[in-house]
mmCIF file of C-alpha atoms in Angstrom:
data_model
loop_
_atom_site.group_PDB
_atom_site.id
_atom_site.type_symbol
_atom_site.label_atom_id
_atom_site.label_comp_id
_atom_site.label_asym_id
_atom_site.label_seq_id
_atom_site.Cartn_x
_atom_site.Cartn_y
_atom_site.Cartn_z
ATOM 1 C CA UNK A 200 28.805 44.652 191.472
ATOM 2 C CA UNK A 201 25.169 44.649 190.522
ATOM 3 C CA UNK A 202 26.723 43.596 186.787
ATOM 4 C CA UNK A 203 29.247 41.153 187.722
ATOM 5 C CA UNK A 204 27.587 39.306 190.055
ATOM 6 C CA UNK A 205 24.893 37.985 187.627
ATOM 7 C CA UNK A 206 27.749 36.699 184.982
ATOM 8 C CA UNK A 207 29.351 34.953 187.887
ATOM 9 C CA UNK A 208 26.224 33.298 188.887
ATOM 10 C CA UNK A 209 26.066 32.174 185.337
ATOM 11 C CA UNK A 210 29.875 30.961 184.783
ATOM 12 C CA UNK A 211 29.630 29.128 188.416
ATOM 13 C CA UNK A 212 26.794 27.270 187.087
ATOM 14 C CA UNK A 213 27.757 26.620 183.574
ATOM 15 C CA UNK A 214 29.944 23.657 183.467
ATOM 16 C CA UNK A 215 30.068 23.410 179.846
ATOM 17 C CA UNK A 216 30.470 20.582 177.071
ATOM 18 C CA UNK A 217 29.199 17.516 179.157
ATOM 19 C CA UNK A 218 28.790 14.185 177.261
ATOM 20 C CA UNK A 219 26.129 13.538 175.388
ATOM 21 C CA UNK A 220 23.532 11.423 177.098
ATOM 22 C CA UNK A 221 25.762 10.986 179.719
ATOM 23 C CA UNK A 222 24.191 12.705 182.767
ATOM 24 C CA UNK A 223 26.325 15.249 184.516
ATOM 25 C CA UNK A 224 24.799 16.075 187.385
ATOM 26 C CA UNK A 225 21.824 14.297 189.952
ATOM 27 C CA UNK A 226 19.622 15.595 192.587
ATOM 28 C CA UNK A 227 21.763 16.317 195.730
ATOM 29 C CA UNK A 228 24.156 18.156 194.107
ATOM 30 C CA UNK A 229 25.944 21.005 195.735
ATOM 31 C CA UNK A 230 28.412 23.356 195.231
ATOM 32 C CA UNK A 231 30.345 26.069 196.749
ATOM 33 C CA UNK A 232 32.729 28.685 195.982
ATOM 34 C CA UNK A 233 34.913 31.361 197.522
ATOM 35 C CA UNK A 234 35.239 35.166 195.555
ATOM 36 C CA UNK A 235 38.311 37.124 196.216
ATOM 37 C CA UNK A 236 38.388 40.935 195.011
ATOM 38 C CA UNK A 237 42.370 41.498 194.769
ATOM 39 C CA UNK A 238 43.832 40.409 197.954
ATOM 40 C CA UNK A 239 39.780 40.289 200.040
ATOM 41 C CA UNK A 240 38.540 37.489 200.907
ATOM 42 C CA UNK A 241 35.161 39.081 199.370
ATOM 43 C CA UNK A 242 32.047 36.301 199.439
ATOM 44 C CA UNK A 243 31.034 33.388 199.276
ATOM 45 C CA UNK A 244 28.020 31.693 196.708
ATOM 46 C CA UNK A 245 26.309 28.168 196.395
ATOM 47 C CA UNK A 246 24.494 26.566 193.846
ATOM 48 C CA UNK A 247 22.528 23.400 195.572
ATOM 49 C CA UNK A 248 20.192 21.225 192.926
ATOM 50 C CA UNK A 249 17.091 19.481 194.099
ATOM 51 C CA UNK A 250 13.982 17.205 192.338
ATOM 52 C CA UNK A 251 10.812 18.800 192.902
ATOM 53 C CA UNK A 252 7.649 19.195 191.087
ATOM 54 C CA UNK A 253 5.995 21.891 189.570
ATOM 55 C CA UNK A 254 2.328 22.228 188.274
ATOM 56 C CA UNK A 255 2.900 18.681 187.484
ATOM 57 C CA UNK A 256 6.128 18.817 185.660
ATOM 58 C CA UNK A 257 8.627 17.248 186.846
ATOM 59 C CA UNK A 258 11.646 19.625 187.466
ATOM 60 C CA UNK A 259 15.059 20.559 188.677
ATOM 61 C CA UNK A 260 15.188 23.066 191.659
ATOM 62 C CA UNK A 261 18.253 25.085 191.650
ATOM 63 C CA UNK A 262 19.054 27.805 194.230
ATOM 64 C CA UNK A 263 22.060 29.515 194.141
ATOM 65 C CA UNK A 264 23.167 31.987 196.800
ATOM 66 C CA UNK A 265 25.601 34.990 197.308
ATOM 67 C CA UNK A 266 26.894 36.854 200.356
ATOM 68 C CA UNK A 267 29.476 39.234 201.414
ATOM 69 C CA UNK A 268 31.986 38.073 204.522
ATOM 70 C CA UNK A 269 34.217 39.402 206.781
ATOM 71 C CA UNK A 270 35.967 42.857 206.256
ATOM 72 C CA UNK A 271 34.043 43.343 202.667
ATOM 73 C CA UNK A 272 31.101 43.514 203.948
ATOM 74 C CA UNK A 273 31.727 46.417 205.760
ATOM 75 C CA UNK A 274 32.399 48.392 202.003
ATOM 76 C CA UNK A 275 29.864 46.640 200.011
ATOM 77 C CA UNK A 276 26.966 43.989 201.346
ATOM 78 C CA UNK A 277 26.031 41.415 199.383
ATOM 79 C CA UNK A 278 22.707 39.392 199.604
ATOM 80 C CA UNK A 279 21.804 37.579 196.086
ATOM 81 C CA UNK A 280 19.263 34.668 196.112
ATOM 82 C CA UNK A 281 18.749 33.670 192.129
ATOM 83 C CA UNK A 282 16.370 30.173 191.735
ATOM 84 C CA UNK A 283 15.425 27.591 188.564
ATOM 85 C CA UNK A 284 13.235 25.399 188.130
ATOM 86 C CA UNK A 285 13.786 23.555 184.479
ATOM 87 C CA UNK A 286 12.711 20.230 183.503
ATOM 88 C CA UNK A 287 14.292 17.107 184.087
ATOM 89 C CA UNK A 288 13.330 15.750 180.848
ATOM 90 C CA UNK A 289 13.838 18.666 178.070
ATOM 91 C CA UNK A 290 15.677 20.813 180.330
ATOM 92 C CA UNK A 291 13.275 23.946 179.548
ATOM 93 C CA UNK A 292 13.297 26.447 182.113
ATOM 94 C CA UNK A 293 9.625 27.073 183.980
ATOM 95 C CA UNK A 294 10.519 29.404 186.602
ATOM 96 C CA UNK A 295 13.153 31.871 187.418
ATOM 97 C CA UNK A 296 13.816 34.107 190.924
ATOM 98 C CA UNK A 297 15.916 36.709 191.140
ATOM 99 C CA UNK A 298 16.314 38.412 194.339
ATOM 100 C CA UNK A 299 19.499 40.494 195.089
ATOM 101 C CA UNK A 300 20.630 43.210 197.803
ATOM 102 C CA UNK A 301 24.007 44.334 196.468
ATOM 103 C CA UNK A 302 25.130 47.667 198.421
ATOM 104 C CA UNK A 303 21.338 48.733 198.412
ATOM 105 C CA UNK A 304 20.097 48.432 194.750
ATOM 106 C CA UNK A 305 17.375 45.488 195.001
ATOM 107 C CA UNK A 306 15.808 43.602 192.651
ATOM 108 C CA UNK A 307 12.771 41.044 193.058
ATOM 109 C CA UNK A 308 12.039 39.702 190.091
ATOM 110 C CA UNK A 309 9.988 36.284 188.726
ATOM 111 C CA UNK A 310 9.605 34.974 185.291
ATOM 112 C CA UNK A 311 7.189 32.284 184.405
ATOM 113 C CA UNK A 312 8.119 30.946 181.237
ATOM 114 C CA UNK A 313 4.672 29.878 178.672
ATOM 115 C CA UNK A 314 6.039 27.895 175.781
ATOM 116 C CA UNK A 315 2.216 27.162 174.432
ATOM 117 C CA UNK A 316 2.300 31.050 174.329
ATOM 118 C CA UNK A 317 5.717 31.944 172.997
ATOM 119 C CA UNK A 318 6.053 34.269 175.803
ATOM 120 C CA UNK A 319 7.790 34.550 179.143
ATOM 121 C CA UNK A 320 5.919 36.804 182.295
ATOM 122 C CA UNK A 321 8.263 38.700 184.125
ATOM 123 C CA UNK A 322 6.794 40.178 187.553
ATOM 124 C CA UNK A 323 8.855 43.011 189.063
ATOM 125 C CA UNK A 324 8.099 42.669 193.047
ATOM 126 C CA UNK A 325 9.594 45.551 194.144
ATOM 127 C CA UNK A 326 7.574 48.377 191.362
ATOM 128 C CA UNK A 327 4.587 46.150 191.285
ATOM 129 C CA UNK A 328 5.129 45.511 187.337
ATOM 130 C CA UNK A 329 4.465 42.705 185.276
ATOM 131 C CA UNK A 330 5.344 42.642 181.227
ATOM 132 C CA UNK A 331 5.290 39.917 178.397
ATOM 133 C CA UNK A 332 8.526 39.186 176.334
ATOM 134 C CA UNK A 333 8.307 37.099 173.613
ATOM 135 C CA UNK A 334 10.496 33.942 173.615
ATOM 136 C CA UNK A 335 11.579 30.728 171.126
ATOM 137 C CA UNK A 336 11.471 26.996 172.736
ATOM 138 C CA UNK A 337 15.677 27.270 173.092
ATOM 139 C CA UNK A 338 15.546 30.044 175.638
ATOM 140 C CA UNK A 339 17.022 29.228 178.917
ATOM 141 C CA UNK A 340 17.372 31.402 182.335
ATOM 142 C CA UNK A 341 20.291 32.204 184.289
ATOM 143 C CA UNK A 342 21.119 29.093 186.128
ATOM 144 C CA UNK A 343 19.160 26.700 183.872
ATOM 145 C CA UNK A 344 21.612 27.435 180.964
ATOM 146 C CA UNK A 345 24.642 26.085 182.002
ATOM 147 C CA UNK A 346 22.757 22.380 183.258
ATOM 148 C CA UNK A 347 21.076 22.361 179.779
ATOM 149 C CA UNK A 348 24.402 22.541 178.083
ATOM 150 C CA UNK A 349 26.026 19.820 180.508
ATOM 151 C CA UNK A 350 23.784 17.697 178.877
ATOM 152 C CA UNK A 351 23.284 18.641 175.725
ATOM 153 C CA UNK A 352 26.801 19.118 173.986
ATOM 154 C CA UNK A 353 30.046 16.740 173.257
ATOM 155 C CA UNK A 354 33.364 17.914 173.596
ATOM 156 C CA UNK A 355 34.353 15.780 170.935
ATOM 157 C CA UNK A 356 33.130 17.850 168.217
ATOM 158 C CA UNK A 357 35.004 21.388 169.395
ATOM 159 C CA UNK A 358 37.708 22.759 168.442
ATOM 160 C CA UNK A 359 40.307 25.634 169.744
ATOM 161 C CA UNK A 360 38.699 28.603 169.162
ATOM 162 C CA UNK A 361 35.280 27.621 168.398
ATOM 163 C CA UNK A 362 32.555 29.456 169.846
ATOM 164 C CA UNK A 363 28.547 28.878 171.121
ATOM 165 C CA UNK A 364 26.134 31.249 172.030
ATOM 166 C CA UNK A 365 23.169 30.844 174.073
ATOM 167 C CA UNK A 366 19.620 33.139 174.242
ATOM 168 C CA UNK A 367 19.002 33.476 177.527
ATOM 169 C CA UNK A 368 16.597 36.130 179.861
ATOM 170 C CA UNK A 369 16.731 36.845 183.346
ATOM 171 C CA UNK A 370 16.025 40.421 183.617
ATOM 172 C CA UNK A 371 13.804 43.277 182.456
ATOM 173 C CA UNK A 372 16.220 43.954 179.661
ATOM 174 C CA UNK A 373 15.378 41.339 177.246
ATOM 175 C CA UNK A 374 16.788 38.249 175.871
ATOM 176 C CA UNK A 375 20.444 38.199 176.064
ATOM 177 C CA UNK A 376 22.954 36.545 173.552
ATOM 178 C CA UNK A 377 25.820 35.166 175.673
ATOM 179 C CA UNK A 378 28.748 33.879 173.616
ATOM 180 C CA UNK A 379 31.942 31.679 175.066
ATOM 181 C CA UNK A 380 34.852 30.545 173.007
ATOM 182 C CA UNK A 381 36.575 27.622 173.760
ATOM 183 C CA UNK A 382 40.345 27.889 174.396
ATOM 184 C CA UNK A 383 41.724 24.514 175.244
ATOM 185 C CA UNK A 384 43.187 22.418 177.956
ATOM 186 C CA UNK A 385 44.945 23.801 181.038
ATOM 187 C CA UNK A 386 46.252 21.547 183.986
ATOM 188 C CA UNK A 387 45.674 24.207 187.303
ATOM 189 C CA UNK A 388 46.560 23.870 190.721
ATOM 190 C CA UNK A 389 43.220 23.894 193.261
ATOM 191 C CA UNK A 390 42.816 23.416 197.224
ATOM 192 C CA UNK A 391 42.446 19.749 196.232
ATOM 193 C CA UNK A 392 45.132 19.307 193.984
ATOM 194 C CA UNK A 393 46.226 19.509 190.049
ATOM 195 C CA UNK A 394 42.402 19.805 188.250
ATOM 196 C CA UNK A 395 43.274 19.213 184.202
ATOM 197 C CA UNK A 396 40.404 21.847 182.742
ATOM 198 C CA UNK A 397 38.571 22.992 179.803
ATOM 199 C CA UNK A 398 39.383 26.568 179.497
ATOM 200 C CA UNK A 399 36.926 29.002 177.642
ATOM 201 C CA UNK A 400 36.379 33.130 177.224
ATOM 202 C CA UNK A 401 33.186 34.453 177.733
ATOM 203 C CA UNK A 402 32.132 37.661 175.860
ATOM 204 C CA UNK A 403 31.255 40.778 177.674
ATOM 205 C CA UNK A 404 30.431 44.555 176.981
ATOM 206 C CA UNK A 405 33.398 46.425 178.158
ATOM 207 C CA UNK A 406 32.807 49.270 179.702
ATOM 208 C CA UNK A 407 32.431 50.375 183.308
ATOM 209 C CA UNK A 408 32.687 47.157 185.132
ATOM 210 C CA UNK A 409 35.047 45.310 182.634
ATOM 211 C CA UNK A 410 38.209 46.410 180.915
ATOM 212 C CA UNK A 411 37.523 45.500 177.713
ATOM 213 C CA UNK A 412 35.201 42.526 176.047
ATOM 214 C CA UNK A 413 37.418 39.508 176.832
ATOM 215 C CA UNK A 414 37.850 40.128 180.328
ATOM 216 C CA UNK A 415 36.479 37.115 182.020
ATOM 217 C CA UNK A 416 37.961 33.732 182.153
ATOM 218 C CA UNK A 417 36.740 30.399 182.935
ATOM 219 C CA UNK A 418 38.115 27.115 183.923
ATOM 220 C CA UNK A 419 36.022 24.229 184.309
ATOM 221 C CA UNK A 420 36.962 20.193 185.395
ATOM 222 C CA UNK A 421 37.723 18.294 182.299
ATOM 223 C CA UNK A 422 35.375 15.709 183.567
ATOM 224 C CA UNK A 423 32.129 13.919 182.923
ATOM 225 C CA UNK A 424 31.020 16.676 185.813
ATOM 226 C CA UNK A 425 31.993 19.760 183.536
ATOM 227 C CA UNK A 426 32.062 21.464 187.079
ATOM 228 C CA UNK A 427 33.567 25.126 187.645
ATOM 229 C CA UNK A 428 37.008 25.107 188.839
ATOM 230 C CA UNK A 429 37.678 28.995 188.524
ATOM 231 C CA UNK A 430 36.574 32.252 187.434
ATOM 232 C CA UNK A 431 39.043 35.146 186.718
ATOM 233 C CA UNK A 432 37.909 38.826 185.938
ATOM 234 C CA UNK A 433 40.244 41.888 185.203
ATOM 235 C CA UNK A 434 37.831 44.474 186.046
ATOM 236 C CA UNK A 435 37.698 48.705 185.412
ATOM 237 C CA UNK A 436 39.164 48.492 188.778
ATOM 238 C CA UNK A 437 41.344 45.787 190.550
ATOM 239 C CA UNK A 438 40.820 42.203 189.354
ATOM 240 C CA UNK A 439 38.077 39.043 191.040
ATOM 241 C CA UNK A 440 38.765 35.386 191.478
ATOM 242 C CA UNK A 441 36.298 32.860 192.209
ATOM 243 C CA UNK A 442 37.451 29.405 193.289
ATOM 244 C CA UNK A 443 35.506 25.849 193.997
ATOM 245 C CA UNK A 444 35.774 26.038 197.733
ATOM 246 C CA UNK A 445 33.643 22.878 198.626
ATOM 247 C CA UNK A 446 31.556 20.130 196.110
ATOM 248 C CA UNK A 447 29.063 17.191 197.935
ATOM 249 C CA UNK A 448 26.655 14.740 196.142
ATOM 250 C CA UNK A 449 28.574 15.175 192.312
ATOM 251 C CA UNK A 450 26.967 12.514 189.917
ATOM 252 C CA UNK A 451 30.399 10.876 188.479
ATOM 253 C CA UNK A 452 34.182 11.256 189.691
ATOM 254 C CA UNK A 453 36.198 13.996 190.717
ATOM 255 C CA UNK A 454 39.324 13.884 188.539
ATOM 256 C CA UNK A 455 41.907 14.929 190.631
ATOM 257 C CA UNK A 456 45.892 14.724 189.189
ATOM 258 C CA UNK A 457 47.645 12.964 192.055
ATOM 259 C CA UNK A 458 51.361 13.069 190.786
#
């Protein structure tokens, strides 16, 4: 869990492709979603965005949270708190927190992120560590990514089977490439009816949590929201789901198909 559940923080938060200079999200926004390992109900997460400031910049405030419910949490407990703060104006991330309990392995970890130094600080609570790693202006966190791209790319000039990748660090390993290809339209059923989505394939290392490198897929509302409608992963062992559960405070329209 303690490598899926970082990618899923990611795909729930990165509702790709929005318009152009047409905003996709606001201050209020909030999100929540419901994770099912084969036939478990297994967790729950959130991602709730906020306007704050921070040493004078204005910024977004994202927190997104993960637990373990019910009978899962019995097997495997689940406490992930992951925070961004990026800017409202060039959507540059300032500050990350990660801070996970997932079946005892723990992380604490906080980058600050100096782009007049070319070089992010990344604090490791728990082993009393800090390090430099050198970063480009483009670099994005975690959660900032996916509210930089909602922003920042046009639908209009993808095709089927086109791909973008994305530098982005959130850990003590580095700056990681992550790549998605974009595989269409789909029209899927939801809790709140037919949802006509953008459907892409994110690129993994295969290995011991994933079957092979195109094992996750991702669904997201073919709206000016670009919001995540579903998450699929065929894993080593068994298979996850991860389903928009509840939405409140979304910036435009919920396209729902009625008929």
């Amino acid at each position: 869990m303690k490598k899926i559940l970082p990618l899923l923080f990611l795909l729930m938060a990165v509702p790709l492709m929005g318009q152009k200079f047409q905003p996709a999200f606001k201050s209020g926004e909030w999100l929540k979603f419901r994770i099912h390992y084969g036939l478990l109900n297994a967790s729950y997460a959130t991602l709730h965005l906020s306007s704050e400031t921070l040493d004078s910049i204005p910024v977004y405030h994202v927190v997104g949270t993960g637990k373990t419910t019910g009978f899962a949490s019995i097997f495997f407990k689940v406490d992930d708190t992951y925070e961004s703060y990026f800017g409202r104006r060039n959507g540059k991330p300032y500050k990350f927190i990660r801070k996970i309990d997932e079946g005892g392995y723990t992380k604490d970890i906080e980058i600050n992120f100096d782009y007049n130094e070319k070089k992010a600080v990344l604090k490791d609570h728990k082993n009393s560590t800090q390090m430099d790693i050198p970063v480009h202006d483009q670099i994005q966190d975690l959660i900032s990514a996916s509210y930089y791209l909602r922003n920042n790319y046009n639908l209009e000039t993808f095709e089927e089977g086109q791909s973008i990748n994305l530098d982005m660090l959130f850990d003590d390993d580095g700056v990681f490439q992550f790549k998605l290809k974009y595989l269409g339209k789909e029209v899927i059923r939801t809790k709140f009816g037919k949802v006509e989505c953008l459907k892409f394939r994110p690129y993994v290392q295969s290995g011991r949590v994933f079957k092979e490198k195109e094992s996750l897929t991702l669904w997201i509302s073919n709206d000016l929201n670009k919001i995540p409608i579903r998450i699929k992963a065929d894993l080593a062992v068994g298979s996850l789901k991860a389903d928009l559960e509840a939405y409140n405070g979304l910036r435009n329209q919920f396209k729902i198909i009625m008929n």
